[in-house]
Short mmCIF file of C-alpha atoms and ligand atoms in Angstrom, two decimals:
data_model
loop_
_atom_site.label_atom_id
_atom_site.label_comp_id
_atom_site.label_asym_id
_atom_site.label_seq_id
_atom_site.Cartn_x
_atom_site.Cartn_y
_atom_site.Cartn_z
CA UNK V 476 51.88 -82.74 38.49
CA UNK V 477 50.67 -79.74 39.40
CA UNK V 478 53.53 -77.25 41.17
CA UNK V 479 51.71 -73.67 42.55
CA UNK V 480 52.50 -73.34 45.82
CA UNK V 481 57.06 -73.62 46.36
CA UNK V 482 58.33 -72.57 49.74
CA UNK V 483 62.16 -71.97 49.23
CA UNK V 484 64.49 -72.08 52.44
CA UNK V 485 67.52 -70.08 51.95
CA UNK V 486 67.74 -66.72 50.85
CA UNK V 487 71.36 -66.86 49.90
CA UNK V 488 73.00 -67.26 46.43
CA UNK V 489 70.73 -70.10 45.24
CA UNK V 490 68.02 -69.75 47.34
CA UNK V 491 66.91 -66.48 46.08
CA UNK V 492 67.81 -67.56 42.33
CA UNK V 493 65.34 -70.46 42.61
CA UNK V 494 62.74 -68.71 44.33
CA UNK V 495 62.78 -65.78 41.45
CA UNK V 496 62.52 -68.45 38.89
CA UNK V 497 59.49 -70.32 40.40
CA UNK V 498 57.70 -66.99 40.60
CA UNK V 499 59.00 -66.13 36.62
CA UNK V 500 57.13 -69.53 35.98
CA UNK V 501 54.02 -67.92 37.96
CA UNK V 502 53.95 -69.86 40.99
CA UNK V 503 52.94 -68.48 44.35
CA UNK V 504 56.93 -68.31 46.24
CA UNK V 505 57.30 -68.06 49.91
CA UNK V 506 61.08 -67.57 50.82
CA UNK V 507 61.95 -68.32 54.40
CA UNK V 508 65.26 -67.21 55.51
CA UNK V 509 66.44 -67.69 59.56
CA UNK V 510 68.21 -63.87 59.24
CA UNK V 511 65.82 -60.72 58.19
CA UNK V 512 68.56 -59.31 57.04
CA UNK V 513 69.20 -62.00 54.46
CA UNK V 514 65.79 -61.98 53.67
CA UNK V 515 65.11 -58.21 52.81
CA UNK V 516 68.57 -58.54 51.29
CA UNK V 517 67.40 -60.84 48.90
CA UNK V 518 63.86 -59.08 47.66
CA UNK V 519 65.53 -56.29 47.35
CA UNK V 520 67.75 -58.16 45.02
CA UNK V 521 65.36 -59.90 42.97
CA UNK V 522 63.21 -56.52 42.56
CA UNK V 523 66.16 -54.89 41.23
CA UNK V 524 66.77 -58.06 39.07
CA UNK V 525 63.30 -57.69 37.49
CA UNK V 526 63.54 -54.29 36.52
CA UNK V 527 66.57 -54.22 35.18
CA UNK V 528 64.15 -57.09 32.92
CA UNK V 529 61.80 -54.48 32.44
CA UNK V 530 64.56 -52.11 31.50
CA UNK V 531 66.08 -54.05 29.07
CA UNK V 532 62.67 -54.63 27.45
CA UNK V 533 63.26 -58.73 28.24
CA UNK V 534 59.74 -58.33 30.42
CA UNK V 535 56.96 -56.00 30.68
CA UNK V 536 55.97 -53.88 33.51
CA UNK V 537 52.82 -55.52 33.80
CA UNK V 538 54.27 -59.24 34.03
CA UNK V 539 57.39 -57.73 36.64
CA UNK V 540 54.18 -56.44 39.00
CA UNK V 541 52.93 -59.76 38.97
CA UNK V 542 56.14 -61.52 39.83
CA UNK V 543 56.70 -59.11 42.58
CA UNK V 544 53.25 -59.86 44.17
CA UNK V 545 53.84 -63.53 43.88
CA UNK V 546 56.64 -63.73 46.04
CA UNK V 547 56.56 -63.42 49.73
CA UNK V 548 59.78 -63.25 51.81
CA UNK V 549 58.94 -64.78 55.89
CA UNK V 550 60.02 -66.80 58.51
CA UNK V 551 59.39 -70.75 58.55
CA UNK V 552 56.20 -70.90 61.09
CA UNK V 553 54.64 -68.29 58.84
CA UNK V 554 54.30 -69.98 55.62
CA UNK V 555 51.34 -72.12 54.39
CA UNK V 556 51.42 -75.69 55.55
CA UNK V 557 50.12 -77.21 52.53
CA UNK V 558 52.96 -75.89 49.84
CA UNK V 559 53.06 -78.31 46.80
CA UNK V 560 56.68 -78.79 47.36
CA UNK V 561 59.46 -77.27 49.64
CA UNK V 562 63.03 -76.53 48.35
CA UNK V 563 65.73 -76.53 51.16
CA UNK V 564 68.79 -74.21 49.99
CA UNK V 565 70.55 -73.91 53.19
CA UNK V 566 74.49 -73.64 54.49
CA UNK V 567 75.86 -77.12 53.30
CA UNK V 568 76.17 -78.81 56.84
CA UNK V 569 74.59 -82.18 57.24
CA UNK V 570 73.84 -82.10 60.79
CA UNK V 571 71.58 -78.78 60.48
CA UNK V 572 69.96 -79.93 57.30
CA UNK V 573 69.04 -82.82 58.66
CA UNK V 574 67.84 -80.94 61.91
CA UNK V 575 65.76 -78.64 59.78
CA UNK V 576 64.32 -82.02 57.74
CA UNK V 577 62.99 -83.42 61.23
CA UNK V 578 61.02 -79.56 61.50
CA UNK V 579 59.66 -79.52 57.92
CA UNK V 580 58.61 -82.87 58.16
CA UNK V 581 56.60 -82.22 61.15
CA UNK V 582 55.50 -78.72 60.10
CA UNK V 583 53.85 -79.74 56.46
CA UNK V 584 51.18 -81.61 55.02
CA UNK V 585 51.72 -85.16 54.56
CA UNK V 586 51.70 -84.26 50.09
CA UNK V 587 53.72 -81.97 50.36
CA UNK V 588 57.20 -83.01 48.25
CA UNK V 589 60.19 -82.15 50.45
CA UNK V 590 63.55 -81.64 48.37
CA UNK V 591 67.27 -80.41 48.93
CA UNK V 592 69.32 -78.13 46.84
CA UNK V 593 72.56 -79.81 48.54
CA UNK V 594 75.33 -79.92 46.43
CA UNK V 595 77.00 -83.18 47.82
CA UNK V 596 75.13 -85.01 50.53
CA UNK V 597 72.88 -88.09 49.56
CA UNK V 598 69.85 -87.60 49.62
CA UNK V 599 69.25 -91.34 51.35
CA UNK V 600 71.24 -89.55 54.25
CA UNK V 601 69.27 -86.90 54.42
CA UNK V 602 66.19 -88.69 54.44
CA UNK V 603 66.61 -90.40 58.23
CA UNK V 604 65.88 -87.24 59.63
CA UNK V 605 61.77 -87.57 57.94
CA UNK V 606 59.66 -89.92 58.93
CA UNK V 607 58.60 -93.07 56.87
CA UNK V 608 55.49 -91.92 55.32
CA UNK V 609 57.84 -88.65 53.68
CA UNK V 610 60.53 -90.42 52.23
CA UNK V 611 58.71 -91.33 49.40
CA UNK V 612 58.23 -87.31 48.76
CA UNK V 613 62.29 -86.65 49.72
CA UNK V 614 63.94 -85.90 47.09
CA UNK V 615 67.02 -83.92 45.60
CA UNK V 616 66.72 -81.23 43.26
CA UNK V 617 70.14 -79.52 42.71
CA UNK V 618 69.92 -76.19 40.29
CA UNK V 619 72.56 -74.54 39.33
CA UNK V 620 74.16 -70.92 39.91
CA UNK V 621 72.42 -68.54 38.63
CA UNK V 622 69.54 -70.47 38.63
CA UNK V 623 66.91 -68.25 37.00
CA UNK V 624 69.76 -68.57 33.87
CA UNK V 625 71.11 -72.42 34.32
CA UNK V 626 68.49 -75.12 32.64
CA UNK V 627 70.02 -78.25 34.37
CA UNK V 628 68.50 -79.41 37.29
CA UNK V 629 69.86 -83.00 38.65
CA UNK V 630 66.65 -85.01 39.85
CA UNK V 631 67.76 -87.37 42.55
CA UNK V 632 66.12 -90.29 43.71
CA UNK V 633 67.21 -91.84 46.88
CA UNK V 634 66.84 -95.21 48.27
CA UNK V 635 63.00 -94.89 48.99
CA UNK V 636 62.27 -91.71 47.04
CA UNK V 637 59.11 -92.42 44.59
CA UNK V 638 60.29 -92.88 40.69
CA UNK V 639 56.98 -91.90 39.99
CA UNK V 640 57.73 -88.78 41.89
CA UNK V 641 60.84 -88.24 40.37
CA UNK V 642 59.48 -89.06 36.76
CA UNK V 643 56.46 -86.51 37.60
CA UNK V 644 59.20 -83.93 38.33
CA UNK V 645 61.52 -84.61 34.96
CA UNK V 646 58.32 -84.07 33.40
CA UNK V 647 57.10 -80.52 35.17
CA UNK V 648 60.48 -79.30 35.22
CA UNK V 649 61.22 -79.83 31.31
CA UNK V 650 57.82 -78.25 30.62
CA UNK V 651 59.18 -75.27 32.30
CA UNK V 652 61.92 -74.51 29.92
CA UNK V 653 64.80 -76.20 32.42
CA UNK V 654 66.84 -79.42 31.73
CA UNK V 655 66.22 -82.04 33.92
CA UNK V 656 68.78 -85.07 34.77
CA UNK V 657 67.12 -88.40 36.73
CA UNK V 658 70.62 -89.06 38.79
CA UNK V 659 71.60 -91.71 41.07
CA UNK V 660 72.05 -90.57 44.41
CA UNK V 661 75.85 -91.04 44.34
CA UNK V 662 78.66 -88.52 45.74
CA UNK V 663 78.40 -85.24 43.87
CA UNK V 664 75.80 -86.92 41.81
CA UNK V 665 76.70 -86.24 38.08
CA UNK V 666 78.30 -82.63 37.67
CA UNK V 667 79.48 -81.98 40.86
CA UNK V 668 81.56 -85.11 40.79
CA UNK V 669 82.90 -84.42 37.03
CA UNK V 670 83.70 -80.73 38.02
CA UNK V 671 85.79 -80.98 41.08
CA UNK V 672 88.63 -81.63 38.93
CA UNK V 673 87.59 -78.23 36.83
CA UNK V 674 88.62 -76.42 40.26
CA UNK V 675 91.00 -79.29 41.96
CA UNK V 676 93.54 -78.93 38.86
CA UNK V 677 93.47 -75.55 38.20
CA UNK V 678 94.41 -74.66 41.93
CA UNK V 679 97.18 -77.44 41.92
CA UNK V 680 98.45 -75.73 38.54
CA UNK V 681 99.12 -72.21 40.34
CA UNK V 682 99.79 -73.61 43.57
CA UNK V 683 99.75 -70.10 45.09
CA UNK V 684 97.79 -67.17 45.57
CA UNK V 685 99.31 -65.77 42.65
CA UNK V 686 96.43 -63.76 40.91
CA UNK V 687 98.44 -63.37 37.46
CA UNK V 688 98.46 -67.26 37.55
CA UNK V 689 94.99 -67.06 37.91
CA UNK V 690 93.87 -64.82 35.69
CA UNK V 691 96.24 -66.66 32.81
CA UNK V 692 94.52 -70.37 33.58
CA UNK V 693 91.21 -68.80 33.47
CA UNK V 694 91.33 -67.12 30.23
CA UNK V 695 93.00 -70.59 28.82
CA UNK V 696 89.97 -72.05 29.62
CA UNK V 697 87.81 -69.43 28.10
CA UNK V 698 89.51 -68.65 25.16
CA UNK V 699 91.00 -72.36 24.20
CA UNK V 700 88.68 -74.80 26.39
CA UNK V 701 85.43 -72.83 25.22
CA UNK V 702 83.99 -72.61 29.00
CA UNK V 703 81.98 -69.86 29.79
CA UNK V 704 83.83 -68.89 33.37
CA UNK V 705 87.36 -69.79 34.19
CA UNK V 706 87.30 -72.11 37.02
CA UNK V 707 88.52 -68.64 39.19
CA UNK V 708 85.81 -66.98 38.25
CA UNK V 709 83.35 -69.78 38.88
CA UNK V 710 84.46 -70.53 42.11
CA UNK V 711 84.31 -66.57 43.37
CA UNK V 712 80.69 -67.20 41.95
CA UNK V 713 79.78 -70.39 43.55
CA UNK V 714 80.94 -69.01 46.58
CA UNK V 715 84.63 -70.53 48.08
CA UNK V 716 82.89 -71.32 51.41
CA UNK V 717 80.05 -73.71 49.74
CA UNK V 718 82.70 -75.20 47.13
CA UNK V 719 85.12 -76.13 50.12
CA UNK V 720 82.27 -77.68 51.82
CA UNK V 721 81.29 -79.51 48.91
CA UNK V 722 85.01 -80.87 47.97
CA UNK V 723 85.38 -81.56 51.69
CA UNK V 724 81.95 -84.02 51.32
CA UNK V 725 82.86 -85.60 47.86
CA UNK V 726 86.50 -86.20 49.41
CA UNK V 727 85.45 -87.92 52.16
CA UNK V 728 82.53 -90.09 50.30
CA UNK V 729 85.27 -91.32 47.68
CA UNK V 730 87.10 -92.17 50.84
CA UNK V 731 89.70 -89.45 50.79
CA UNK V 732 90.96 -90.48 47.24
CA UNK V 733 93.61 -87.89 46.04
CA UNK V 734 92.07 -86.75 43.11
CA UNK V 735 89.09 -85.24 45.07
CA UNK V 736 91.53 -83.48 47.97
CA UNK V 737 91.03 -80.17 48.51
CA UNK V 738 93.79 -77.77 48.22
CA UNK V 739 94.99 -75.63 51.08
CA UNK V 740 94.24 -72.69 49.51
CA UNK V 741 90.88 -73.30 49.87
CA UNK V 742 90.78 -73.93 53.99
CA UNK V 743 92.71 -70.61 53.49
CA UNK V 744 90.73 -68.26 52.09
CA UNK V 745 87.69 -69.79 54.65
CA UNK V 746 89.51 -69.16 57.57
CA UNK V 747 90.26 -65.48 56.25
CA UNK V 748 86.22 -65.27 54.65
CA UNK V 749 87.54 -64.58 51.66
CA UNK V 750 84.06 -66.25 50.15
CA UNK V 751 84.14 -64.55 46.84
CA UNK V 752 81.41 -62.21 45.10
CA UNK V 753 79.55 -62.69 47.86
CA UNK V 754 82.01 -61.29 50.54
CA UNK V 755 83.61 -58.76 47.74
CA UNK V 756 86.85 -60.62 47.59
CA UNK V 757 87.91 -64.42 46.77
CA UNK V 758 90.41 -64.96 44.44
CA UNK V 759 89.84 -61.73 42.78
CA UNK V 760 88.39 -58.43 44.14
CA UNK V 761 84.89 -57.27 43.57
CA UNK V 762 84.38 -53.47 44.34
P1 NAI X 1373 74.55 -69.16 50.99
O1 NAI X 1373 75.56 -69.19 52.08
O2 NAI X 1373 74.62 -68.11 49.95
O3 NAI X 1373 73.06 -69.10 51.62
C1 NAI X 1373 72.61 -69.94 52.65
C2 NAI X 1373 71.45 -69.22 53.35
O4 NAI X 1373 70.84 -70.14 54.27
C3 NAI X 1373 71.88 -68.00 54.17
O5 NAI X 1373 71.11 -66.89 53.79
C4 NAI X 1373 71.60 -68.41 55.63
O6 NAI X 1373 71.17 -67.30 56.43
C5 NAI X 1373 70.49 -69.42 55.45
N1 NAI X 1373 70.34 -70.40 56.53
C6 NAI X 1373 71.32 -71.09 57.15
N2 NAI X 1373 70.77 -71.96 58.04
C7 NAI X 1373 69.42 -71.79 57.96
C8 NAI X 1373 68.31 -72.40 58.60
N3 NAI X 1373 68.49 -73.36 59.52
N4 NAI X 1373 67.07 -71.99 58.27
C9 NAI X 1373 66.87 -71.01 57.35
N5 NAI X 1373 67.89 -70.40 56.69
C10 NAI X 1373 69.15 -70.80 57.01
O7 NAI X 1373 74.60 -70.62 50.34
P2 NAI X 1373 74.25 -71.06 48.84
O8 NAI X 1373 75.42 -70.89 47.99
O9 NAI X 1373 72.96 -70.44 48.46
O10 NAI X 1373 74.05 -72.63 49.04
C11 NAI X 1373 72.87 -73.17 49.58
C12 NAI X 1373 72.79 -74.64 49.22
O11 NAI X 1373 72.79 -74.79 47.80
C13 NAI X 1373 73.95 -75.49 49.74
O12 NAI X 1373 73.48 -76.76 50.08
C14 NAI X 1373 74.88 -75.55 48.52
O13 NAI X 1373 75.72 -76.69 48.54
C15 NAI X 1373 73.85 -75.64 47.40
N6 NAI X 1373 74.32 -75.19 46.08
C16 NAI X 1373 75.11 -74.09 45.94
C17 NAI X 1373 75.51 -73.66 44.69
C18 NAI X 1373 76.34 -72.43 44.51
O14 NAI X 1373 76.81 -72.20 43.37
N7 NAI X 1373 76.54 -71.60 45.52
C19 NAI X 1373 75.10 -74.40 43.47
C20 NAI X 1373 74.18 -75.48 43.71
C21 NAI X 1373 73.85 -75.89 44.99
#
């Protein structure tokens, strides 16, 4: 397998995080956004991203330049038809990913490997919305935030993905310094279903917006469990609008089982965009 042409759509949080890493790995990027805004927003971020690198003596000048001329930021009916493989990192909302499927199947050439970054919808799902010939090259591929610094990526097969395809992909991907995982395509697939109990407990535990509470289960976690991020933390990262969304999906695919219910606080902080970094204020406040 041979990956140099990656059209990324989604300049948000994960979009932009997996469209700087293809280009750190030298491949041509286009990153297709439906807002400008978002879009400049993002290459301005990744810019100041790589030379910080260059800064911090991590990369050289030389190799930055390169990276910056290898990634393009446009909208959809500009990019090149015949990418390698297309990444979809858009709002997690089946009915508009699966809209957007329908276009991208249409739009590229019939090789072209078509793949979702969704956190929680299966892929076999998703896949209706292509047409017969693609599903073979539908697949998931779910990186993790930040993605130029996480090494999983969850492969997914669905029903009529290729294994081939998927095997070709555990292959590139591992030979690119990440971690691959072949998963089934079942609810949350592996770590999303293991972690909703890192957030569901912890937010049962305080109960309230109490931020003391917070910070005290979050440095347990560090300092005693050995995790990185307190699940606080992680979910200001993540973003509390996409991790709602996500519980909200695994919930209902486990048939509403009350270990995977989301907690009010959640709906909460949605309805008052309290989304986290992103939005400068979730649980805790970013200034
Ligand atoms: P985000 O809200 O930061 O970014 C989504 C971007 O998609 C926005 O810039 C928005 O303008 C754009 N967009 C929405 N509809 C579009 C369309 N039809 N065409 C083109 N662009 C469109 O969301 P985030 O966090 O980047 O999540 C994206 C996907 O990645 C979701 O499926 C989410 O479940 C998944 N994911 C998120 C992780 C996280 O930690 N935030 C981790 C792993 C997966």
């Amino acid at each position: 397998m041979n990956l140099q042409r990656i059209v990324v759509i989604g300049a948000g949080t994960m979009g932009s995080g997996i469209a700087q890493w293809f280009a750190q790995k030298m491949c041509f990027v286009e990153l297709v956004d439906n807002s400008s805004e978002q879009l400049q927003k993002a290459l301005h971020s990744i810019h100041a991203s790589w030379d910080k690198l260059v800064e911090k003596e991590k990369l050289s000048s030389c190799q930055v330049n390169q990276m910056k001329k290898l990634l393009e930021v446009k909208h959809l009916e500009q990019v090149s038809k015949s990418a390698d493989l297309v990444i979809e990192a858009i709002i997690e909302n089946l009915e508009i990913k699966k809209e957007l499927f329908h276009k991208l199947d249409h739009y590229f050439s019939p090789q072209t490997i078509i793949s979702s970054n969704t956190s929680s919808f299966p892929i076999t799902l998703m896949s209706e919305a292509v047409s017969n010939e693609r599903k073979s090259r539908f697949v998931g591929l779910h990186f993790f935030n930040p993605a130029t610094m996480m090494k999983l990526v969850e492969v997914i097969k669905g029903e009529k993905t290729d294994s081939k395809l998927c095997q070709d992909l555990y292959a590139w991907f591992e030979s690119k310094d990440k971690k691959p995982a072949l998963c089934k395509d079942s609810p949350g697939f592996i770590v999303n279903r293991v972690a909703r109990n890192f957030y569901g407990e912890p937010l049962r535990i305080v109960e309230s917006d109490d931020e003391n509470k917070m910070k005290e289960v979050d440095k347990i976690l560090k300092e005693v469990g050995g995790f990185k991020m307190g699940p606080f933390e992680l979910m200001d990262l993540i973003g509390i609008d996409v991790n709602y969304s996500v519980t909200c999906s695994v919930w209902d695919a486990y048939q509403k089982e009350a270990r995977f219910a989301p907690h009010k606080l959640q709906k909460q902080m949605v309805d008052e965009k309290r989304f986290g970094r992103k939005s400068k204020r979730g649980f805790y406040k970013y200034d």
